[in-house]
């Protein structure tokens, strides 16, 4: 990236500056966001916390150390998990109400949660599952038993998934025999995120680059790059700005300045994408 003194990142040719939101807390490795109300969720000092980005204030959601965070963007419900139970938290004027959403039928505890049309879990033992409305239970994914999955994201309205296992990135698709099959597409670790329009993004801390999936070509193209820090997890706020957890434990947001900036070539060079 062609860096200016006041340009910390360059996304789609626009200069962005880094604005720190939180520092000095113990934060786990997953963020979640309610884009309607611009509320960021994180585990701070072993409690689930809501950070109101438009108001610069925080509120405790849950006092216990839960794992996994995900927001249903249709109704702004937050999900978290603890001891084999998935909870849902609803924001009201005077605080949050918490109730049981699902009791899991397996001993493993979800390490990560995501909500994209349905709730799905990425468990501590590396297994993954999604909530199947027809059976009112969680079902595992076919042909993924050999992987310890640590992250997963799907392309909205398309039978295409991506997952991370063993610090490698894989594509998971329906093959010609109507079976789900996987393909290695990168030997580098990536963190996955979903934008407000259902687009899938891939962060590479080694390269300090964010990639985006092109829905037409099904290839990864460069969305932008950054100078300092190392992205551990990231989400998009209501204005589609990237909010990220840095490897140093801080949470920050890249805010556009409006000036143009230069990026490197925008083609994913690390692998030949397998269709």
CSV table of C-alpha atoms in Angstrom, one decimal:
chain,number,residue,atom,x,y,z
A,1,UNK,CA,0.0,0.0,0.0
A,2,UNK,CA,1.1,3.5,-0.8
A,3,UNK,CA,1.0,5.0,2.8
A,4,UNK,CA,0.4,8.6,3.7
A,5,UNK,CA,1.1,9.9,7.2
A,6,UNK,CA,-2.7,10.1,7.8
A,7,UNK,CA,-3.7,6.9,6.0
A,8,UNK,CA,-3.7,3.6,8.0
A,9,UNK,CA,-5.5,1.5,5.5
A,10,UNK,CA,-6.6,1.6,1.9
A,11,UNK,CA,-10.0,0.0,1.0
A,12,UNK,CA,-11.4,0.2,-2.5
A,13,UNK,CA,-9.0,3.1,-3.3
A,14,UNK,CA,-10.1,5.2,-0.3
A,15,UNK,CA,-7.8,6.2,2.5
A,16,UNK,CA,-9.0,5.1,6.0
A,17,UNK,CA,-7.7,6.0,9.5
A,18,UNK,CA,-7.6,3.8,12.5
A,19,UNK,CA,-9.8,4.8,15.4
A,20,UNK,CA,-9.3,2.8,18.7
A,21,UNK,CA,-12.6,1.8,20.3
A,22,UNK,CA,-11.3,-0.3,23.2
A,23,UNK,CA,-8.0,-1.2,24.8
A,24,UNK,CA,-6.8,-2.5,28.2
A,25,UNK,CA,-9.4,-5.3,28.4
A,26,UNK,CA,-9.1,-9.1,28.1
A,27,UNK,CA,-11.1,-9.8,24.9
A,28,UNK,CA,-11.8,-13.2,23.3
A,29,UNK,CA,-11.3,-13.9,19.7
A,30,UNK,CA,-14.9,-13.3,18.3
A,31,UNK,CA,-16.8,-10.1,17.7
A,32,UNK,CA,-20.4,-9.8,16.7
A,33,UNK,CA,-22.4,-6.7,15.7
A,34,UNK,CA,-26.0,-5.6,15.5
A,35,UNK,CA,-25.8,-3.4,12.3
A,36,UNK,CA,-29.2,-1.9,12.7
A,37,UNK,CA,-28.4,-0.3,16.1
A,38,UNK,CA,-24.7,-0.2,15.6
A,39,UNK,CA,-24.0,-2.2,18.7
A,40,UNK,CA,-20.7,-4.2,18.9
A,41,UNK,CA,-20.6,-7.3,21.1
A,42,UNK,CA,-17.5,-8.8,22.7
A,43,UNK,CA,-16.3,-10.8,25.7
A,44,UNK,CA,-14.6,-8.2,27.9
A,45,UNK,CA,-13.0,-9.4,31.2
A,46,UNK,CA,-15.1,-12.6,31.1
A,47,UNK,CA,-18.4,-10.9,30.6
A,48,UNK,CA,-20.5,-10.4,27.5
A,49,UNK,CA,-20.5,-6.6,26.8
A,50,UNK,CA,-22.4,-4.4,24.4
A,51,UNK,CA,-20.5,-1.4,23.0
A,52,UNK,CA,-22.8,1.3,21.5
A,53,UNK,CA,-20.7,2.6,18.7
A,54,UNK,CA,-22.8,5.7,18.0
A,55,UNK,CA,-22.9,6.7,21.7
A,56,UNK,CA,-19.5,5.7,23.0
A,57,UNK,CA,-20.9,3.8,26.0
A,58,UNK,CA,-21.0,0.2,27.2
A,59,UNK,CA,-23.5,-2.1,28.9
A,60,UNK,CA,-23.2,-5.6,30.3
A,61,UNK,CA,-25.3,-8.2,28.6
A,62,UNK,CA,-24.4,-11.2,30.7
A,63,UNK,CA,-22.1,-11.6,33.7
A,64,UNK,CA,-20.9,-15.1,32.9
A,65,UNK,CA,-18.1,-16.1,30.6
A,66,UNK,CA,-19.9,-17.3,27.6
A,67,UNK,CA,-18.4,-18.5,24.3
A,68,UNK,CA,-19.4,-17.7,20.8
A,69,UNK,CA,-21.3,-14.6,19.7
A,70,UNK,CA,-23.7,-14.1,16.8
A,71,UNK,CA,-26.5,-11.7,15.9
A,72,UNK,CA,-29.6,-12.3,13.9
A,73,UNK,CA,-29.6,-9.2,11.7
A,74,UNK,CA,-33.4,-9.6,11.1
A,75,UNK,CA,-34.4,-9.1,14.7
A,76,UNK,CA,-31.2,-8.0,16.4
A,77,UNK,CA,-31.2,-10.9,18.8
A,78,UNK,CA,-27.7,-11.8,20.2
A,79,UNK,CA,-26.8,-15.5,20.7
A,80,UNK,CA,-24.1,-16.8,23.1
A,81,UNK,CA,-23.4,-20.2,24.6
A,82,UNK,CA,-22.4,-21.6,27.9
A,83,UNK,CA,-22.3,-25.2,29.3
A,84,UNK,CA,-24.2,-26.8,26.5
A,85,UNK,CA,-26.9,-24.1,26.3
A,86,UNK,CA,-27.3,-21.5,23.6
A,87,UNK,CA,-28.8,-18.3,25.0
A,88,UNK,CA,-30.5,-15.4,23.2
A,89,UNK,CA,-30.3,-11.9,24.5
A,90,UNK,CA,-32.7,-9.1,23.5
A,91,UNK,CA,-32.0,-5.5,24.0
A,92,UNK,CA,-34.6,-3.3,25.6
A,93,UNK,CA,-34.7,0.2,26.8
A,94,UNK,CA,-33.4,-0.6,30.3
A,95,UNK,CA,-31.1,-3.5,29.5
A,96,UNK,CA,-31.0,-7.0,28.1
A,97,UNK,CA,-33.3,-9.9,28.7
A,98,UNK,CA,-31.7,-13.4,28.5
A,99,UNK,CA,-33.5,-16.7,27.9
A,100,UNK,CA,-32.6,-20.2,26.7
A,101,UNK,CA,-32.8,-20.6,22.9
A,102,UNK,CA,-31.5,-24.2,22.5
A,103,UNK,CA,-30.2,-27.0,24.7
A,104,UNK,CA,-27.5,-28.8,22.9
A,105,UNK,CA,-27.7,-32.6,22.6
A,106,UNK,CA,-23.9,-33.1,22.7
A,107,UNK,CA,-21.2,-32.5,25.3
A,108,UNK,CA,-19.0,-30.2,23.3
A,109,UNK,CA,-19.4,-26.4,23.7
A,110,UNK,CA,-19.5,-24.1,20.8
A,111,UNK,CA,-16.4,-22.0,20.5
A,112,UNK,CA,-17.9,-19.8,17.8
A,113,UNK,CA,-21.4,-19.0,16.6
A,114,UNK,CA,-22.6,-17.5,13.4
A,115,UNK,CA,-26.1,-16.5,12.2
A,116,UNK,CA,-26.7,-16.3,8.5
A,117,UNK,CA,-30.3,-17.3,7.8
A,118,UNK,CA,-29.9,-20.0,10.4
A,119,UNK,CA,-27.7,-20.3,13.5
A,120,UNK,CA,-24.7,-22.5,13.2
A,121,UNK,CA,-22.0,-23.6,15.6
A,122,UNK,CA,-18.3,-24.2,15.4
A,123,UNK,CA,-17.5,-26.4,18.4
A,124,UNK,CA,-14.4,-26.7,20.6
A,125,UNK,CA,-13.7,-30.2,19.3
A,126,UNK,CA,-13.6,-28.9,15.7
A,127,UNK,CA,-17.0,-30.2,14.7
A,128,UNK,CA,-19.6,-27.9,13.1
A,129,UNK,CA,-23.3,-27.9,12.8
A,130,UNK,CA,-26.3,-25.9,11.8
A,131,UNK,CA,-29.8,-25.6,13.3
A,132,UNK,CA,-32.3,-27.6,11.2
A,133,UNK,CA,-35.8,-26.1,11.6
A,134,UNK,CA,-37.6,-29.3,10.4
A,135,UNK,CA,-36.2,-31.4,13.2
A,136,UNK,CA,-35.7,-28.7,15.7
A,137,UNK,CA,-32.1,-29.8,16.3
A,138,UNK,CA,-28.5,-29.2,15.1
A,139,UNK,CA,-27.2,-31.3,12.2
A,140,UNK,CA,-23.6,-31.8,11.3
A,141,UNK,CA,-22.1,-31.1,7.8
A,142,UNK,CA,-21.4,-33.9,5.4
A,143,UNK,CA,-17.8,-34.9,4.6
A,144,UNK,CA,-16.2,-32.7,7.2
A,145,UNK,CA,-15.4,-35.3,9.9
A,146,UNK,CA,-11.7,-35.3,9.2
A,147,UNK,CA,-11.3,-31.5,9.8
A,148,UNK,CA,-11.1,-29.6,13.0
A,149,UNK,CA,-12.9,-26.5,11.8
A,150,UNK,CA,-12.1,-23.2,13.5
A,151,UNK,CA,-14.1,-20.8,11.4
A,152,UNK,CA,-16.8,-21.0,8.7
A,153,UNK,CA,-18.9,-18.7,6.5
A,154,UNK,CA,-21.4,-19.2,3.7
A,155,UNK,CA,-22.2,-17.2,0.6
A,156,UNK,CA,-25.8,-16.0,0.9
A,157,UNK,CA,-28.2,-17.6,-1.5
A,158,UNK,CA,-25.4,-19.7,-3.1
A,159,UNK,CA,-24.4,-23.3,-2.1
A,160,UNK,CA,-20.8,-22.2,-1.4
A,161,UNK,CA,-19.1,-22.3,2.0
A,162,UNK,CA,-15.6,-21.5,3.2
A,163,UNK,CA,-14.0,-22.9,6.3
A,164,UNK,CA,-10.7,-22.7,8.1
A,165,UNK,CA,-8.9,-25.7,9.6
A,166,UNK,CA,-5.3,-26.2,10.6
A,167,UNK,CA,-4.6,-22.6,9.5
A,168,UNK,CA,-5.6,-23.4,6.0
A,169,UNK,CA,-8.5,-22.1,3.9
A,170,UNK,CA,-10.9,-24.5,2.2
A,171,UNK,CA,-13.9,-24.1,-0.1
A,172,UNK,CA,-16.9,-26.4,0.6
A,173,UNK,CA,-19.3,-26.8,-2.3
A,174,UNK,CA,-22.0,-29.1,-3.9
A,175,UNK,CA,-20.2,-31.3,-6.5
A,176,UNK,CA,-21.4,-32.9,-9.7
A,177,UNK,CA,-22.7,-35.9,-7.7
A,178,UNK,CA,-24.9,-33.7,-5.5
A,179,UNK,CA,-22.6,-34.2,-2.6
A,180,UNK,CA,-20.8,-31.6,-0.5
A,181,UNK,CA,-17.0,-31.7,-1.2
A,182,UNK,CA,-14.1,-29.6,0.0
A,183,UNK,CA,-11.1,-28.1,-1.8
A,184,UNK,CA,-8.0,-26.6,-0.4
A,185,UNK,CA,-7.5,-23.1,-1.7
A,186,UNK,CA,-4.9,-21.5,0.5
A,187,UNK,CA,-2.1,-22.6,2.8
A,188,UNK,CA,-2.3,-19.4,4.7
A,189,UNK,CA,-4.6,-18.7,7.6
A,190,UNK,CA,-7.5,-16.4,7.1
A,191,UNK,CA,-10.3,-15.0,9.3
A,192,UNK,CA,-13.7,-14.8,7.8
A,193,UNK,CA,-16.5,-12.2,8.0
A,194,UNK,CA,-19.8,-11.3,6.4
A,195,UNK,CA,-20.8,-7.8,5.2
A,196,UNK,CA,-24.2,-6.3,5.4
A,197,UNK,CA,-25.2,-7.5,1.9
A,198,UNK,CA,-24.1,-11.1,2.6
A,199,UNK,CA,-20.7,-10.8,1.0
A,200,UNK,CA,-17.9,-12.9,2.3
A,201,UNK,CA,-14.6,-11.3,3.3
A,202,UNK,CA,-11.3,-13.0,4.1
A,203,UNK,CA,-8.6,-11.3,6.3
A,204,UNK,CA,-5.0,-12.3,6.0
A,205,UNK,CA,-2.9,-11.1,9.0
A,206,UNK,CA,0.3,-12.3,7.3
A,207,UNK,CA,-0.2,-10.1,4.3
A,208,UNK,CA,-2.2,-7.4,6.1
A,209,UNK,CA,-4.8,-7.7,3.4
A,210,UNK,CA,-8.6,-8.1,3.3
A,211,UNK,CA,-10.1,-10.0,0.4
A,212,UNK,CA,-13.7,-10.2,-0.9
A,213,UNK,CA,-15.4,-12.9,-2.8
A,214,UNK,CA,-16.5,-11.9,-6.3
A,215,UNK,CA,-19.9,-13.5,-6.7
A,216,UNK,CA,-19.7,-13.6,-10.5
A,217,UNK,CA,-16.3,-15.1,-10.9
A,218,UNK,CA,-16.2,-16.9,-7.5
A,219,UNK,CA,-12.7,-15.7,-7.1
A,220,UNK,CA,-11.2,-13.7,-4.2
A,221,UNK,CA,-10.2,-10.2,-5.1
A,222,UNK,CA,-8.4,-7.7,-2.9
A,223,UNK,CA,-10.7,-5.4,-1.0
A,224,UNK,CA,-7.8,-3.4,0.5
A,225,UNK,CA,-4.8,-3.5,2.8
A,226,UNK,CA,-3.6,-2.0,6.0
A,227,UNK,CA,-0.3,-0.9,7.5
A,228,UNK,CA,-0.2,-1.6,11.3
A,229,UNK,CA,-1.7,-4.3,13.5
A,230,UNK,CA,-2.8,-7.8,12.9
A,231,UNK,CA,-6.5,-8.6,12.4
A,232,UNK,CA,-7.7,-11.5,14.6
A,233,UNK,CA,-11.4,-11.0,13.9
A,234,UNK,CA,-13.5,-8.4,12.1
A,235,UNK,CA,-17.1,-7.3,11.4
A,236,UNK,CA,-18.7,-4.5,9.5
A,237,UNK,CA,-20.7,-1.7,11.1
A,238,UNK,CA,-23.9,-0.1,9.8
A,239,UNK,CA,-21.9,2.1,7.5
A,240,UNK,CA,-19.9,-0.9,6.2
A,241,UNK,CA,-16.7,0.2,8.1
A,242,UNK,CA,-14.5,-2.5,9.3
A,243,UNK,CA,-14.4,-3.0,13.1
A,244,UNK,CA,-11.6,-5.4,14.1
A,245,UNK,CA,-9.9,-7.1,17.0
A,246,UNK,CA,-6.2,-6.6,16.9
A,247,UNK,CA,-3.7,-9.2,18.0
A,248,UNK,CA,-2.6,-6.7,20.7
A,249,UNK,CA,-6.0,-7.1,22.3
A,250,UNK,CA,-7.4,-3.7,21.3
A,251,UNK,CA,-10.6,-3.1,19.2
A,252,UNK,CA,-10.5,-0.5,16.5
A,253,UNK,CA,-12.4,0.8,13.5
A,254,UNK,CA,-11.1,2.0,10.1
A,255,UNK,CA,-12.9,5.1,9.2
A,256,UNK,CA,-12.7,6.6,5.6
A,257,UNK,CA,-11.1,10.0,5.2
A,258,UNK,CA,-12.3,10.4,1.6
A,259,UNK,CA,-9.0,10.9,-0.1
A,260,UNK,CA,-7.7,8.4,-2.7
A,261,UNK,CA,-4.9,6.0,-2.0
A,262,UNK,CA,-3.0,3.3,-3.9
A,263,UNK,CA,-3.2,-0.4,-3.4
A,264,UNK,CA,-1.2,-3.3,-4.8
A,265,UNK,CA,-2.6,-5.5,-7.6
A,266,UNK,CA,-6.1,-6.7,-6.6
A,267,UNK,CA,-5.9,-10.3,-7.6
A,268,UNK,CA,-5.5,-13.1,-5.0
A,269,UNK,CA,-2.0,-14.4,-5.8
A,270,UNK,CA,-1.6,-17.0,-3.1
A,271,UNK,CA,-3.4,-19.9,-4.9
A,272,UNK,CA,-5.1,-21.0,-8.0
A,273,UNK,CA,-8.8,-20.9,-7.1
A,274,UNK,CA,-10.5,-24.3,-7.5
A,275,UNK,CA,-14.0,-24.4,-8.9
